[in-house]
Structures are given as C-alpha cells and as structure tokens.
CSV table of C-alpha atoms in Angstrom, one decimal:
chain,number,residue,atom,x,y,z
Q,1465,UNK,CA,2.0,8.5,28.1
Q,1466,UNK,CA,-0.4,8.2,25.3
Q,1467,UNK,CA,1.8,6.6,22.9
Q,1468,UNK,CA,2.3,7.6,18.8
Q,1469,UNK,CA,-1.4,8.6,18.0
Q,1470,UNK,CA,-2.1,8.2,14.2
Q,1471,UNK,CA,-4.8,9.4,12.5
Q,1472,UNK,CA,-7.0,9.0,10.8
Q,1473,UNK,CA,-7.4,5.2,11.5
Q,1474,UNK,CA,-8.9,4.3,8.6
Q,1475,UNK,CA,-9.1,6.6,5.2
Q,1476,UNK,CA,-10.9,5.4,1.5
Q,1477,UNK,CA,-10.0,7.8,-1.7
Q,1478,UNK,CA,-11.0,7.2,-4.8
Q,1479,UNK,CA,-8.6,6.5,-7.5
Q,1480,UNK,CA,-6.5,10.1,-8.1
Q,1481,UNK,CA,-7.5,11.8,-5.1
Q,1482,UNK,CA,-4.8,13.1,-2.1
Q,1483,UNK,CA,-4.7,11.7,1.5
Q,1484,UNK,CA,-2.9,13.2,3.8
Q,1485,UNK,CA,-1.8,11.1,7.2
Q,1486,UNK,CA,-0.9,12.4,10.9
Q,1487,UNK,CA,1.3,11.4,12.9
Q,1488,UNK,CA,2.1,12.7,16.7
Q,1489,UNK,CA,5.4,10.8,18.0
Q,1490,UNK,CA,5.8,10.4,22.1
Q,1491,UNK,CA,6.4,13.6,23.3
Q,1492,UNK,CA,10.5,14.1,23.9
Q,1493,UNK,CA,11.4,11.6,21.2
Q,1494,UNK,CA,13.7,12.7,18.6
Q,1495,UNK,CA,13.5,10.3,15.8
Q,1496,UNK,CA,9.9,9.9,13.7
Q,1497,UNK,CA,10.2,6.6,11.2
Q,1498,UNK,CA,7.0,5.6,8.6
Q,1499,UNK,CA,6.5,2.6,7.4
Q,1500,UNK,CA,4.1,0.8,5.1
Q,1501,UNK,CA,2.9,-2.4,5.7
Q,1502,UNK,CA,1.3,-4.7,3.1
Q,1503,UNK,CA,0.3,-8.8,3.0
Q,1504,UNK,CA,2.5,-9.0,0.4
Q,1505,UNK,CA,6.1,-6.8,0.9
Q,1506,UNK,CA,5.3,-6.8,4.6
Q,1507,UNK,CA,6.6,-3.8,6.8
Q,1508,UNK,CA,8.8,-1.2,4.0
Q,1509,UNK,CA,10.5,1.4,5.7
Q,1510,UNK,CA,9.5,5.1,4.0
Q,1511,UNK,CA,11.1,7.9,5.5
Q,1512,UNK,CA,12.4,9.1,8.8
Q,1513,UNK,CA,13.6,12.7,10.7
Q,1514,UNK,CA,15.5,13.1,13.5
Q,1515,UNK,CA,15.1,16.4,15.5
Q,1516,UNK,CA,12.6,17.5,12.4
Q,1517,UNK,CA,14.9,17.1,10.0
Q,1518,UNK,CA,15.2,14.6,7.3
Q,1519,UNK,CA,17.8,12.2,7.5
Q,1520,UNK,CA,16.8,9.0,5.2
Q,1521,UNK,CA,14.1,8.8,2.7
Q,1522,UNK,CA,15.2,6.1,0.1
Q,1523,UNK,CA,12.2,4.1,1.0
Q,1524,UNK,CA,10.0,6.7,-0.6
Q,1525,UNK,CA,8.9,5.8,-4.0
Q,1526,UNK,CA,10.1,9.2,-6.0
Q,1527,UNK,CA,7.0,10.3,-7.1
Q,1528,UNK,CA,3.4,11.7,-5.4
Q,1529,UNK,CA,4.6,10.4,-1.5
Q,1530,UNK,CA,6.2,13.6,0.5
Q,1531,UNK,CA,6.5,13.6,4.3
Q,1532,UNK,CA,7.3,17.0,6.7
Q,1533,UNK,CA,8.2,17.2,10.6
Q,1534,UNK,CA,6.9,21.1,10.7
Q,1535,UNK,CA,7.5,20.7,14.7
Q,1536,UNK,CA,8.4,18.1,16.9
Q,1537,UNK,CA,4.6,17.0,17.5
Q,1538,UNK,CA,4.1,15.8,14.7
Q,1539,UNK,CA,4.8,14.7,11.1
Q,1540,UNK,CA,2.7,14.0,7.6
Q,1541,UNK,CA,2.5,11.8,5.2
Q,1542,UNK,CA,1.0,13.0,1.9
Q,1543,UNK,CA,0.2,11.1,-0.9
Q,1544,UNK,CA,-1.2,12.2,-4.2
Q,1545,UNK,CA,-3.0,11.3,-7.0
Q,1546,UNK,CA,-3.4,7.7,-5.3
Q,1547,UNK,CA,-3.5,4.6,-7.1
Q,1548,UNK,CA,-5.0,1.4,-5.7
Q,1549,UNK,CA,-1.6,-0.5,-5.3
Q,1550,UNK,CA,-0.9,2.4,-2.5
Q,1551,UNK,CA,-3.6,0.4,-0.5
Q,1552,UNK,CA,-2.1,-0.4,2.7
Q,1553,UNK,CA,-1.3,-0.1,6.0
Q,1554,UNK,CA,0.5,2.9,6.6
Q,1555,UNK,CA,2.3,2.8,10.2
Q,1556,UNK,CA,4.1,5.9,11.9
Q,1557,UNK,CA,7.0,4.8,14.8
Q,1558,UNK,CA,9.0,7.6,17.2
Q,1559,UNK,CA,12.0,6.5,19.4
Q,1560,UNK,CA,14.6,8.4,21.4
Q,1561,UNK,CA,17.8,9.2,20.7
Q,1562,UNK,CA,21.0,9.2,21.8
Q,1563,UNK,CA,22.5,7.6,25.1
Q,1564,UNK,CA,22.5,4.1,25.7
Q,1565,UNK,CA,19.1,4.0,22.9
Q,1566,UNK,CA,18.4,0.6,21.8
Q,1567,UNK,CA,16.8,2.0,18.8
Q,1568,UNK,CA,13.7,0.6,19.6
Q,1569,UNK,CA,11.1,2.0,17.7
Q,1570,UNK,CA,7.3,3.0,19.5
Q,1571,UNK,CA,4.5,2.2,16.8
Q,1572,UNK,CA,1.2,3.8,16.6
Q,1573,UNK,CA,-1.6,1.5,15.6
Q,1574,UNK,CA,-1.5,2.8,12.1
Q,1575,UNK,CA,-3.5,4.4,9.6
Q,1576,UNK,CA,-5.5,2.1,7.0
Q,1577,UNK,CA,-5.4,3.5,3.6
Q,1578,UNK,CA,-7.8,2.0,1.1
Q,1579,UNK,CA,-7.5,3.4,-2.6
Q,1580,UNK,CA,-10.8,2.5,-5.1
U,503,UNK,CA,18.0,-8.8,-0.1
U,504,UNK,CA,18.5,-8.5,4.2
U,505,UNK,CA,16.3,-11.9,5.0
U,506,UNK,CA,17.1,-15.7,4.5
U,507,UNK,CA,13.3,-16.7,4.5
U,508,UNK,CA,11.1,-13.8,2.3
U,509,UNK,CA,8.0,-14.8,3.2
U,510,UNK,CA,5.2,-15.1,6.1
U,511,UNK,CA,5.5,-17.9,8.2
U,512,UNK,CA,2.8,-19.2,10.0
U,513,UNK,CA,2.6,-22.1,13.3
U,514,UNK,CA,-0.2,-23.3,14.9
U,515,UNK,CA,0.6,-24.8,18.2
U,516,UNK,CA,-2.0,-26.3,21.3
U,517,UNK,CA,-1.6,-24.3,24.3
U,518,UNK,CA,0.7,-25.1,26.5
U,519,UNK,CA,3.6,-25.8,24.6
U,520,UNK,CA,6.9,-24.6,23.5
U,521,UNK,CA,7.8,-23.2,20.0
U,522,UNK,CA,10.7,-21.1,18.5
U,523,UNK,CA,10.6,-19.1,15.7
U,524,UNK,CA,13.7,-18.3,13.7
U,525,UNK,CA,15.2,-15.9,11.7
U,526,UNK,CA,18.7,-15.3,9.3
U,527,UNK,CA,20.0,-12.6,8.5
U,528,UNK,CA,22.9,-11.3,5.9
U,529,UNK,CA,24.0,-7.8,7.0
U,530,UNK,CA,25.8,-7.4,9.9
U,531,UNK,CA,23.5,-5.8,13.1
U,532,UNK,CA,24.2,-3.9,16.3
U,533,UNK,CA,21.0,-5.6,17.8
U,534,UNK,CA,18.1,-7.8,17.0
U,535,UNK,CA,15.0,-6.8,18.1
U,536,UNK,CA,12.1,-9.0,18.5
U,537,UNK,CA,8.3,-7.4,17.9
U,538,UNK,CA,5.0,-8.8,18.3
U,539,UNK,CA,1.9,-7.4,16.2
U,540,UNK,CA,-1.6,-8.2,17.0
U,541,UNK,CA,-4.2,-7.6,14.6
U,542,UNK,CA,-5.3,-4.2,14.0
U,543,UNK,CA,-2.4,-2.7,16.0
U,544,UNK,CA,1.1,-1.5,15.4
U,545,UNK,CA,4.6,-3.6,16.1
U,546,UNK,CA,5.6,-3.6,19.8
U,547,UNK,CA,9.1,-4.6,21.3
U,548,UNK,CA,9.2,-7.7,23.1
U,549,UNK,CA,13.0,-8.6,23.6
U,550,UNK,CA,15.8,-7.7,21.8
U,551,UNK,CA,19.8,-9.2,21.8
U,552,UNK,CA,22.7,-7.1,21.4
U,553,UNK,CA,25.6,-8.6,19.1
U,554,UNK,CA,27.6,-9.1,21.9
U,555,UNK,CA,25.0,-11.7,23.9
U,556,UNK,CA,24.0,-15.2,23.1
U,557,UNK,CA,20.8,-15.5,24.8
U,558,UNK,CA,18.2,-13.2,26.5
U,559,UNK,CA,15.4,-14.4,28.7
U,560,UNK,CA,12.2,-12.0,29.5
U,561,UNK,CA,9.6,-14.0,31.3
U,562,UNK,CA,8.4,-17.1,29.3
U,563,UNK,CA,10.7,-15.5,26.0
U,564,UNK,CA,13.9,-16.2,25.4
U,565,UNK,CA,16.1,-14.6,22.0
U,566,UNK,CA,19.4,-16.3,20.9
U,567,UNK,CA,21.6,-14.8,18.5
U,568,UNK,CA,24.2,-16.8,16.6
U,569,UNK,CA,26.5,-13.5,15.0
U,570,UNK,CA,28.6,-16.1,13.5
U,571,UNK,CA,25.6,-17.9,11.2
U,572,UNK,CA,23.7,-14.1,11.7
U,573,UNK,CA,20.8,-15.8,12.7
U,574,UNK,CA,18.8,-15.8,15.8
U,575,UNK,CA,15.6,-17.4,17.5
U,576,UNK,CA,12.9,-16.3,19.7
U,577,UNK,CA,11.5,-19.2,21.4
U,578,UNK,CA,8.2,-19.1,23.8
U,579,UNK,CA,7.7,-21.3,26.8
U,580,UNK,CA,4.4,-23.2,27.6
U,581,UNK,CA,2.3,-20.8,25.0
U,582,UNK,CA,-1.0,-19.5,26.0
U,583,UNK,CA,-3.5,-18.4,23.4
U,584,UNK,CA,-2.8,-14.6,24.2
U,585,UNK,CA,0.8,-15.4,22.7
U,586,UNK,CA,-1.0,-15.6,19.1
U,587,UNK,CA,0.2,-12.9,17.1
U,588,UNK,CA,2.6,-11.8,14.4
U,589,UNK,CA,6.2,-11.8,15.4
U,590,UNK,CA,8.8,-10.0,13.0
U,591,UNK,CA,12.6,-9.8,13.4
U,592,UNK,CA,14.5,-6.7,13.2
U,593,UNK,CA,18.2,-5.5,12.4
U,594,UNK,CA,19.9,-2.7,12.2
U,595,UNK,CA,22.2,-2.9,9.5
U,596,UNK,CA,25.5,-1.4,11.8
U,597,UNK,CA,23.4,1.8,12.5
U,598,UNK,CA,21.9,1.8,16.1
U,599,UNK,CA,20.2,4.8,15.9
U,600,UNK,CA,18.6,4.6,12.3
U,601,UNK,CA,16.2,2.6,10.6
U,602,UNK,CA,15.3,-0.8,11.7
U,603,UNK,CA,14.6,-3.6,8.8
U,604,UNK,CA,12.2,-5.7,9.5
U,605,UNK,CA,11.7,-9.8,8.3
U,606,UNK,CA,8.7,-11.2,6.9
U,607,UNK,CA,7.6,-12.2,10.2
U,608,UNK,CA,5.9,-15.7,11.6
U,609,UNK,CA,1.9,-15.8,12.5
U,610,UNK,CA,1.8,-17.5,15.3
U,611,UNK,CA,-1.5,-19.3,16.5
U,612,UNK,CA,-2.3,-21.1,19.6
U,613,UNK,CA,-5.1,-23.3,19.8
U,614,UNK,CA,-7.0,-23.9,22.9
C-alpha cells in the first residue's frame, strides 16, 4: 500500500500565476479531504468528496481555489492567479467509509506551495 | 471557535520521562483522534477515544477523554527522542464520517 501520493512536493509561482496540485487517495477509499496548513492558522480544512462527488467545501475561500475528483484515483486542487498569502502547506488525506470507520483520515506528505 | 487553547504549544522534555499534552474542546464529538506530524510529512493517527470511553492505552500512549469538561489528554510514558514531533487533536463535530477539525497542536521535543 503506497499511501496518498501528492505531488508535486514542492511548487514556487510567481505572484498571478496558476498551480495546480495532485492528489491520489489509497486505492478503495471513498472519501478524499484537503487541507492547508500554515504556522500561523495551522491545519484549515478546504474541501472534501465522497465517492467523487462533492460533499463539503465551506473551507474554500470563494474565489480562484477549485478542486475535482474526475475518478476515484485522484483529485486536484487548482489555484489561480496566486497571491503570496496562499503560501503554504497544502495536504491531501483519503479515508474509508462506511462500516464500523473511525473516520480516520490517511495524509499524504503534502505539497509545499511557495507564492513570490 | 472549536478550541480552548488557539495556539501552538510547545514542551521540551529530557528523555525518559513522562508528559501529557492536553486539549478542550466546545462542540460535541463522536471521537477524538490523536495525530502526530513529523517535520516535512503529513498527520498520522496515533490513538483515538470514542465518546463512550475514558481512557485508551496503545503501547507507551495513553488518551483520556473527559465528555463531561469535552476535554481530553494524550500522555506519553518514559519519552524517547523519536517521540519529538507535532501532536494535534481532532474532533468530529457529531459527524463520524466527515470532516475532522483539528487543534492548534503541541511541539513536542525530547532532549537527549
């Protein structure tokens, strides 16, 4: 079991520019959760899908963040026109569902997002 | 706001001791999950106590919970330096199968 893979592990983009970040949740979970994680607000929850489809996304600031679960391999976060306060550590998590679920969430090691 | 203490916590212990981290919360949880984070890598479970239990051991961990003050503890026994990390507390708000919302967390550093 390889785990959540994120990539890429570490992205810099200028001021304005788009980054786009991967996520591929353990294969034959159903739930795919982002967070963001910063020094100073800590871990934020984003977004999350269950069985590809979007089920809470209030932690997504309204404007230039998106996220998609095209297939149950993996999911996207997109960010555009970045500013430098999006700098941070940007962390995908997959857990199963269902059952006797704990709700324990499996983290990937994160993608570092550094905005000039 | 969820969490009785807002910001990063840090201990710095000798090995070979005990410590105990805590953490209140002020929505009522299913569960409270325990993670530890070492530098440059994601969150990982480590224990976690269901609303209906006092105390959990794992090993040299053990997690109290305390539904009645919503708080609950995660003390380690006789620390070794591999224990330094960052531990967060997590609840679930009532939903077991949704999002998990996590505390500030505590660094924890043990000193040779």
């Amino acid at each position: 079991n390889a785990g959540v893979i994120q990539t890429p592990r570490h992205k810099v983009t200028g001021k304005g520019q788009e980054a786009t970040l991967w996520c591929e949740p353990i294969s034959g979970h159903s739930a795919v959760f982002w967070y963001r994680q910063t020094i100073v607000q800590g871990l934020e929850f984003l977004t999350y899908f269950r069985n590809q489809a979007p089920i809470d996304d209030s932690g997504m600031p309204k404007e230039r963040f998106s996220a998609q679960m095209p297939n149950q391999s993996h999911s996207t976060l997109k960010i555009q026109s970045t500013q430098p306060q999006d700098s941070a550590v940007y962390l995908c998590a997959s857990s199963p569902g269902g059952g006797a679920n704990t709700g324990q969430l499996y983290f990937g090691e994160g993608s570092k997002l550094t905005v000039l | 706001s969820q969490w009785g203490e807002e910001n990063l916590q840090a201990l710095s212990i000798q090995e070979g001791e005990d410590v105990t981290m805590n953490c209140s919360y002020k929505t009522y949880t299913t569960v409270v999950h325990w993670y530890r984070q070492d530098s440059g890598r994601g969150p990982a479970l480590i224990i976690l106590i269901r609303s209906n239990e006092r105390e959990k051991r794992s090993g040299r961990l053990r997690a109290t919970l305390d539904t009645s003050s919503q708080s609950s503890s995660l003390s380690i026994t006789a620390a070794q330096c591999e224990d330094t990390a960052v531990y967060f507390c997590a609840t679930d708000q009532g939903s077991a199968l949704g999002r998990l919302h996590f505390g500030a967390g505590t660094q924890l550093i043990v000193i040779p």
